[in-house]
Coordinates of C-alpha atoms and ligand atoms in Angstrom, one line a residue:
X1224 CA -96.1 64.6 -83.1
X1225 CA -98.7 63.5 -80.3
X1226 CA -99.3 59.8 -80.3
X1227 CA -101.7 58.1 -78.3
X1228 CA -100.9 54.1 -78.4
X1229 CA -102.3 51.2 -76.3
X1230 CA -100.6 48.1 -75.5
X1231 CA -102.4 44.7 -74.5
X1232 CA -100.0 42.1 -75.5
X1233 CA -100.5 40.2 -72.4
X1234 CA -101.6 41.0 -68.7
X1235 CA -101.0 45.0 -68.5
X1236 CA -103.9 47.3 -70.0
X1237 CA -101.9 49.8 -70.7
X1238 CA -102.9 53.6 -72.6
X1239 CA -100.9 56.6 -72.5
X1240 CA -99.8 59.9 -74.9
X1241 CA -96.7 60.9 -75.8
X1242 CA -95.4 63.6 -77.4
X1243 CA -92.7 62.0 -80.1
X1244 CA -90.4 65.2 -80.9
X1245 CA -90.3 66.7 -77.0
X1246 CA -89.9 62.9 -75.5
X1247 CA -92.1 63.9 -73.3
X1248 CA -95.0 61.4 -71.8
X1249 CA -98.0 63.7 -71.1
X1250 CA -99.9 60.5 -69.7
X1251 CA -99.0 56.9 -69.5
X1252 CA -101.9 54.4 -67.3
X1253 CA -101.9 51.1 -66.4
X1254 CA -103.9 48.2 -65.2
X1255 CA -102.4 45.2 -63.9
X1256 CA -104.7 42.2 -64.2
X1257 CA -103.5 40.6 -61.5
X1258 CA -106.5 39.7 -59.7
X1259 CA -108.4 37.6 -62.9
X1260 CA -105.5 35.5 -63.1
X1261 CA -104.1 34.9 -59.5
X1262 CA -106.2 31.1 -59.1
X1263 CA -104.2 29.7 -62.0
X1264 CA -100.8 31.1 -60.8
X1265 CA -100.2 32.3 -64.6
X1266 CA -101.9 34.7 -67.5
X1267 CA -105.0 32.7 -69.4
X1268 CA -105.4 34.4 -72.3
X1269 CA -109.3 34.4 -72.6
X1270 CA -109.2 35.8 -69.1
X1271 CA -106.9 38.6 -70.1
X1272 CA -108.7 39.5 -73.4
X1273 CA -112.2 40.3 -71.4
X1274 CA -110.4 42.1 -68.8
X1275 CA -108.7 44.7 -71.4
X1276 CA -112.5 45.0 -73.1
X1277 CA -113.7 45.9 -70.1
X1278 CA -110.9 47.9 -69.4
X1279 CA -109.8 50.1 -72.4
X1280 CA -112.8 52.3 -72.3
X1281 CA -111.9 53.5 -68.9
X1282 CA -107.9 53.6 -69.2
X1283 CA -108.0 55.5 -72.6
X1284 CA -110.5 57.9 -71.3
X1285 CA -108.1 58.2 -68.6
X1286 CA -104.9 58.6 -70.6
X1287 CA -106.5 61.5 -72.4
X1288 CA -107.9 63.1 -69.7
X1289 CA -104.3 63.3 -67.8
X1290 CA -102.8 64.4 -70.8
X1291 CA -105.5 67.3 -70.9
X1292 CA -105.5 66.9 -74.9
X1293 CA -108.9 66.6 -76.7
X1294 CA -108.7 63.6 -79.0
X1295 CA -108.5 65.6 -81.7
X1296 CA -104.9 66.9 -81.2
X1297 CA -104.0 63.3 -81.9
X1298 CA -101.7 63.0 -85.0
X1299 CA -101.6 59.3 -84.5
X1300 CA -103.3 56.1 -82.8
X1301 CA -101.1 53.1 -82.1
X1302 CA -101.4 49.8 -80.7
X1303 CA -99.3 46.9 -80.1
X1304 CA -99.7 44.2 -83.0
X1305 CA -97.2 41.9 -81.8
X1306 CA -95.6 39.8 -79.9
X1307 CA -98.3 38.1 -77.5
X1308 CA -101.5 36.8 -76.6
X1309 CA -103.2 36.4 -80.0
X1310 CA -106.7 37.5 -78.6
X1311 CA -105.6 40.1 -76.1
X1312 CA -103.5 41.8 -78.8
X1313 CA -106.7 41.9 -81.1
X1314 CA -108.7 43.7 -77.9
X1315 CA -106.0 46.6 -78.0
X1316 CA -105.4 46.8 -82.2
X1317 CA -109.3 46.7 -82.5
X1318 CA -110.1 49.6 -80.1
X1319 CA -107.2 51.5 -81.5
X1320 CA -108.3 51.2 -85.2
X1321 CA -112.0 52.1 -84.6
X1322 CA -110.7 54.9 -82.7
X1323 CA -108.4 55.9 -86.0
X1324 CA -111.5 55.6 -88.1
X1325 CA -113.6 57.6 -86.5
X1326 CA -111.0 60.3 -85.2
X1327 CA -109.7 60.5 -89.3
X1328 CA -106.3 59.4 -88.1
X1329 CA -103.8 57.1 -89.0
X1330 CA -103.3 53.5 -87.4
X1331 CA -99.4 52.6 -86.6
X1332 CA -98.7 49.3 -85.9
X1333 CA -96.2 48.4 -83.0
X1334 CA -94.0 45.9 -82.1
X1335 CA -93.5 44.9 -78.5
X1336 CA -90.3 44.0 -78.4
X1337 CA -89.2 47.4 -80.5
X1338 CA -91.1 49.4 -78.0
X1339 CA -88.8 48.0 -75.5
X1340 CA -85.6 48.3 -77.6
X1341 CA -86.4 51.9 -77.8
X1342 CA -87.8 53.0 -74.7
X1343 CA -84.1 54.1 -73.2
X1344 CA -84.5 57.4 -75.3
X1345 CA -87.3 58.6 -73.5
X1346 CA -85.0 59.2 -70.6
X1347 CA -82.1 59.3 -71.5
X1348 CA -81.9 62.0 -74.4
X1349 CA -78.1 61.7 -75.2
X1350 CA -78.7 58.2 -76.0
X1351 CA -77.1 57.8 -79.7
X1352 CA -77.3 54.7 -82.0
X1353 CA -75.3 52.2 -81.7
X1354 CA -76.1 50.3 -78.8
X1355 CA -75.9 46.8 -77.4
X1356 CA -79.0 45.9 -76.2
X1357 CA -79.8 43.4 -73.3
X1358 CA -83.3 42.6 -73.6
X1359 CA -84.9 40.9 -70.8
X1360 CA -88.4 40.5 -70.2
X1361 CA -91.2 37.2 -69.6
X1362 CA -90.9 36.1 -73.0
X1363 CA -87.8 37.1 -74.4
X1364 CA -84.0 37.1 -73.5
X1365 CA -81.9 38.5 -76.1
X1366 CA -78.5 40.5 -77.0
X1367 CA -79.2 42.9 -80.0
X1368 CA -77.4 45.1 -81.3
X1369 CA -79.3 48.3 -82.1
X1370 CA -77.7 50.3 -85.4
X1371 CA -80.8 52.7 -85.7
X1372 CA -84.5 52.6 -85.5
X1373 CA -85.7 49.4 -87.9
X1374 CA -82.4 48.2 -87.7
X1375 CA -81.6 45.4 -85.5
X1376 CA -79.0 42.0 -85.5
X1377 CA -79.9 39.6 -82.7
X1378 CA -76.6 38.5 -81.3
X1379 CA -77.9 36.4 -78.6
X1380 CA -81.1 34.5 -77.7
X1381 CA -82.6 32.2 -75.0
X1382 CA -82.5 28.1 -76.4
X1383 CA -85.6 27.7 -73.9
X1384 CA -87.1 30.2 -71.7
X1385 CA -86.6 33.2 -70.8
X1386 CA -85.0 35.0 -67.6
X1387 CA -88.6 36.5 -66.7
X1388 CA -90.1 33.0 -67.1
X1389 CA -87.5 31.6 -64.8
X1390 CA -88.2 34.2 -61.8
X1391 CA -92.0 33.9 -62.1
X1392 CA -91.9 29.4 -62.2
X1393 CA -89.2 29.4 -59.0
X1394 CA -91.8 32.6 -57.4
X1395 CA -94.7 30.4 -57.6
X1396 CA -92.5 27.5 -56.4
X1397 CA -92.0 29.9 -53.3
X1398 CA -95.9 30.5 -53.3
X1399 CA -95.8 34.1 -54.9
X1400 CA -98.0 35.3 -57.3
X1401 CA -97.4 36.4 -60.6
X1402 CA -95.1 38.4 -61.7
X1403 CA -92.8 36.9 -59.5
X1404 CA -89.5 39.2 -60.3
X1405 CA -90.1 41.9 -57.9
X1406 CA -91.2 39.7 -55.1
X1407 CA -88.3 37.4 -55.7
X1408 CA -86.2 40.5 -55.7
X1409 CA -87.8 41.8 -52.1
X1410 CA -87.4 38.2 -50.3
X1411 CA -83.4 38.3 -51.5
X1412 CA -82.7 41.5 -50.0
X1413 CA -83.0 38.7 -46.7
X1414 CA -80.4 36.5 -47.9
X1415 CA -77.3 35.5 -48.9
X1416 CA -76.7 34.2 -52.2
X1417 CA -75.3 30.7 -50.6
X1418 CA -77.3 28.0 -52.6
X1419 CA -74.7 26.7 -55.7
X1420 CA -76.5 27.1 -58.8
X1421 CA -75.3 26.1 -62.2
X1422 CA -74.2 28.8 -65.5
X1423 CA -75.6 27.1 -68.4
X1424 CA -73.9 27.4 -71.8
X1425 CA -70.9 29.3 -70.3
X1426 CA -69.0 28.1 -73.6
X1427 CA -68.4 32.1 -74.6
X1428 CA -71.8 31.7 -76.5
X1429 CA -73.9 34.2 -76.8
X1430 CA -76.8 32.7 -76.4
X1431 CA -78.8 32.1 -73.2
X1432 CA -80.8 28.5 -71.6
X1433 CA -82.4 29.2 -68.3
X1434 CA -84.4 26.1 -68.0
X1435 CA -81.9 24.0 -66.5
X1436 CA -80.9 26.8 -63.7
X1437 CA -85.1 26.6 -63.2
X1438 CA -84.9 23.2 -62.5
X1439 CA -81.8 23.1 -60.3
X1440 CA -83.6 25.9 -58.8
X1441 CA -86.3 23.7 -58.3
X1442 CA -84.2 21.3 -56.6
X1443 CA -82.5 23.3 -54.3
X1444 CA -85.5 24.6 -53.0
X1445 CA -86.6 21.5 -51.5
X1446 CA -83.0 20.9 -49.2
X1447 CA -83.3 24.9 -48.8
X1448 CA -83.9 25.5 -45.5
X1449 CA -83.9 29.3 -45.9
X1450 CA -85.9 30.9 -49.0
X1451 CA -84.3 34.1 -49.0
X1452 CA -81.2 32.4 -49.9
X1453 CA -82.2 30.6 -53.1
X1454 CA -84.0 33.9 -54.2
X1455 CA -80.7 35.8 -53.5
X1456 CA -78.6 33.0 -55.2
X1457 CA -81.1 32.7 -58.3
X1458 CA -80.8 36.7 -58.7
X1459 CA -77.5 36.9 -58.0
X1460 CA -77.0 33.7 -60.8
X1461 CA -78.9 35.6 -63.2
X1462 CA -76.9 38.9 -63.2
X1463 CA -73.9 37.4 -63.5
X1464 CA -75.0 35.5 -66.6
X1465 CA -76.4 38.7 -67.9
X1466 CA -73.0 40.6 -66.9
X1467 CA -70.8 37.8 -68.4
X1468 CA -72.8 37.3 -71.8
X1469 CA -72.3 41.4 -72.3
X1470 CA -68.6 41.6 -71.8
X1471 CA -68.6 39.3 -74.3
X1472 CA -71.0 40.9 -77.1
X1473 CA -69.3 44.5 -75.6
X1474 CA -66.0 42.8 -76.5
X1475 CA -67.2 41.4 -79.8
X1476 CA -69.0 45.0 -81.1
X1477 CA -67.3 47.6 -79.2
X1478 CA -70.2 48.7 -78.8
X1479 CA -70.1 52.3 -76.9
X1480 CA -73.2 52.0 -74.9
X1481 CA -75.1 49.0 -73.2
X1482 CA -78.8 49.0 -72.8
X1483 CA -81.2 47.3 -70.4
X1484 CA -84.5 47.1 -71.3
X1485 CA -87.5 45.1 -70.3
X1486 CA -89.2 43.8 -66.9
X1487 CA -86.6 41.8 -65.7
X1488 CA -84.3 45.3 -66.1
X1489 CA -86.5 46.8 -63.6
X1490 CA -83.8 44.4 -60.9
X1491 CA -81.8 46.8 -58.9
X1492 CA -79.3 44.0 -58.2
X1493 CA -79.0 43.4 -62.1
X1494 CA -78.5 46.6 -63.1
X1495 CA -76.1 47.6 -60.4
X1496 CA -74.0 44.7 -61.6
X1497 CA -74.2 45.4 -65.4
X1498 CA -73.4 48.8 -64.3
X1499 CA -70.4 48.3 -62.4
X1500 CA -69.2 46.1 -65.6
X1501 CA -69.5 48.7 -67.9
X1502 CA -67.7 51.3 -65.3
X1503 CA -64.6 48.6 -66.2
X1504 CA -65.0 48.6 -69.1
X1505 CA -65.2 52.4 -69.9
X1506 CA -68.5 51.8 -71.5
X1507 CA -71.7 53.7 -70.9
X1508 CA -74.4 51.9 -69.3
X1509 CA -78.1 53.0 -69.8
X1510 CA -81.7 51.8 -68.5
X1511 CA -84.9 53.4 -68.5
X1512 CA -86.3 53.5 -64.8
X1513 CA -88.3 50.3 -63.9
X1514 CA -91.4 52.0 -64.5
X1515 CA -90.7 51.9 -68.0
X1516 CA -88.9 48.7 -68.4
X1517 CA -91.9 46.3 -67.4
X1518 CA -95.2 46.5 -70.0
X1519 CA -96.5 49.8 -70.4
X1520 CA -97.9 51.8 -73.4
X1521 CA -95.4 54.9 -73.6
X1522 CA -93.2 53.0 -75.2
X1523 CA -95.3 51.4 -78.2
X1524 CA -96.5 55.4 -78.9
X1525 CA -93.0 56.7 -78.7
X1526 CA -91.1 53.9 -80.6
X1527 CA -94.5 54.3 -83.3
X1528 CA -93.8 57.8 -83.7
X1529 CA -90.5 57.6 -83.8
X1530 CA -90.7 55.2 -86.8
X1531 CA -93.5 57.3 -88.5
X1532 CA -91.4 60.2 -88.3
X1533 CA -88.2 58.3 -90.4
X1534 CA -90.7 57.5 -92.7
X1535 CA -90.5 53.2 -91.8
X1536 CA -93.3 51.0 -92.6
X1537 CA -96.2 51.3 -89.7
X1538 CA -98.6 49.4 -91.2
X1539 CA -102.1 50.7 -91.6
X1540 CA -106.1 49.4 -90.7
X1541 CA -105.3 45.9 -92.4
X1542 CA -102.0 44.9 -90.5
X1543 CA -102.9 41.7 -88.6
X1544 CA -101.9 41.1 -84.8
X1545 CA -98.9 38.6 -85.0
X1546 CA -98.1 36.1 -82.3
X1547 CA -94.8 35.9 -83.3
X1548 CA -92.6 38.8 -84.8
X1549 CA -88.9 39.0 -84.4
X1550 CA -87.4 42.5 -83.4
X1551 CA -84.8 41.5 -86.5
X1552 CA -88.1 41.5 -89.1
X1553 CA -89.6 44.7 -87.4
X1554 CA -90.5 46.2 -90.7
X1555 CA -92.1 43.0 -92.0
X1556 CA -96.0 43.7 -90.5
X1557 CA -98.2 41.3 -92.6
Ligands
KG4_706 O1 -91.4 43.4 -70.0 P1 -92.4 42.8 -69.1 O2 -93.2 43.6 -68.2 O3 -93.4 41.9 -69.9 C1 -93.0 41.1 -71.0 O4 -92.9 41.6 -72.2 O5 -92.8 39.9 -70.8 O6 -91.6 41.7 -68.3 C2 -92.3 40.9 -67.3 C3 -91.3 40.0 -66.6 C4 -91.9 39.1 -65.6 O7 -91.4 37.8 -65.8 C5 -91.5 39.7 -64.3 O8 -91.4 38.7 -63.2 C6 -90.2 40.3 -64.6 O9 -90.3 40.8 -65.9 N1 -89.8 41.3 -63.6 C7 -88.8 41.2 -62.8 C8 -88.8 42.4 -62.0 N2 -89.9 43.2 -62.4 C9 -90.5 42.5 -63.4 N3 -87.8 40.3 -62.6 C10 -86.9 40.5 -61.7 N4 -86.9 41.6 -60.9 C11 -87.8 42.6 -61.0 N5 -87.7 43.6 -60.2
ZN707 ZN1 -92.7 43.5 -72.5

């Protein structure tokens, strides 16, 4: 099954073709607005919306040519339908529906957030259901535990913002532009993680709060007197959340497998260190290479075919784009 999907649920302009059954991506293109956005030191949503109009011709054109497939081989368009940007979602779902009409295809809806739950298969093809799933990205922060495809129980979820969201407000503290987690990651390879930072809700929850270590990493910045050291301290504070809130869930499920998906799973440092946790605790420990944990459209067409193929609800030319839509409710599109 040959899926072509596009995802613009925020910032990336992303196209690419996959072929479902093989797990093999025949093309996979991306555009990072970076540029439109860089003056407001976040994403503007009307801002990102034009840029993937403008855009999408040239990347799908792109993603076709690279997969050397005629747009008629196409068994199936998809799109991301939700989470996000309300109007940059609709750019991505409206291309990708007009091009289902007129190629006499059908339309499979995406989640985000399941494209990223799944995305581990694609590289890893002795990944088996079930898994614990760390999920880590600019909106979301989350411990699910993955029984099969459609079928998710969130175990753990951020009370404010995310671990993404906390990088990117302490990188534009330090005068980066967005997204902040790789630079942050590339100015602590020059430090030492020194600068005391608190853990909050270390109470055995599950659940994670990152806006008071933003803050405190707010404050420490300003007696810092060497960056490097705060970024190393604030990465270093984050994996050892992350590594401390999965021993627990691991020891709670028994689960067999940990997964990291999502951008902020693209962190050497953090995976290393959920790594070398799972090593002691005789678990496996799986994440798809950084390219494929931040945004990108591969994902959304291999985690749409993958649900057409069992037969799950995928929606069809009326399914909506959805601001909000919980990985728990991902068969819920309207
Ligand atoms: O999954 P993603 O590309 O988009 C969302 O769905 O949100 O995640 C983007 C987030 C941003 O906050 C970005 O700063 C963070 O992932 N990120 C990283 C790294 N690469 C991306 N955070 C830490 N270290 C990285 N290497
Ligand atoms: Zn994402």
């Amino acid at each position: 099954m040959i899926v072509l999907a596009l995802e613009t649920s925020c910032d990336e302009t992303a196209a690419a073709v996959v072929d479902v059954k093989a797990r093999k991506i025949l093309s996979n293109v991306l555009f990072s607005q970076i540029e439109p956005h860089k003056v407001y030191g976040g994403v503007v949503p009307e801002l990102s919306s034009r840029a993937h109009l403008e855009r999408l011709p040239v990347i799908v054109s792109q993603a076709l040519t690279e997969a050397n497939l005629p747009s008629t081989q196409l068994d199936a368009i998809s799109a991301t339908t939700g989470p996000g940007l309300t109007t940059a979602l609709l750019m991505g779902s409206t291309f990708a529906k007009t091009m289902a009409v007129s190629l006499n295809k059908p339309f499979l809806a995406t989640n985000h957030i399941e494209g990223h739950a799944l995305s581990p298969h694609l590289t890893d093809p002795t990944l088996e259901f079930p898994y614990l799933l760390l999920l880590v990205s600019g909106g979301h922060s989350q411990i699910v535990m993955v029984n099969n495809i459609g079928n998710y129980e969130l175990l753990g979820t951020s009370v404010d913002d995310a671990a993404g969201e906390c990088f990117d407000k302490i990188g534009r503290l330090l005068g980066m532009s967005h997204p902040c987690g790789p630079k942050i990651e590339t100015l602590a390879k020059e430090g030492t993680p020194t600068v005391l930072l608190p853990f909050p809700l270390n109470d055995g929850s599950l659940n994670f709060s990152f806006s008071g270590l933003k803050t405190a990493a707010r404050n420490a910045l300003a007696t810092t007197s060497h960056p490097p050291d705060l970024a190393a301290s604030l990465q270093a504070k984050i994996a050892e959340i992350f590594v401390k809130k999965c021993r627990i869930a691991l020891e709670h499920t028994h689960a067999p497998t940990l997964v990291a998906a999502g951008g902020v799973a693209a962190n050497t440092a953090i995976r290393t260190a959920l790594a070398e946790m799972c090593v002691h605790k005789g678990v496996r420990f799986s994440a798809p290479p950084p390219s494929l944990c931040t945004d990108n459209a591969a994902m959304i067409a291999y985690a749409a075919g993958l649900r057409h193929l069992n037969k799950l609800d995928t929606g069809n030319l009326s399914t909506p784009v959805r601001p909000r839509w919980p990985l728990t409710k991902p068969n819920s599109l309207m």
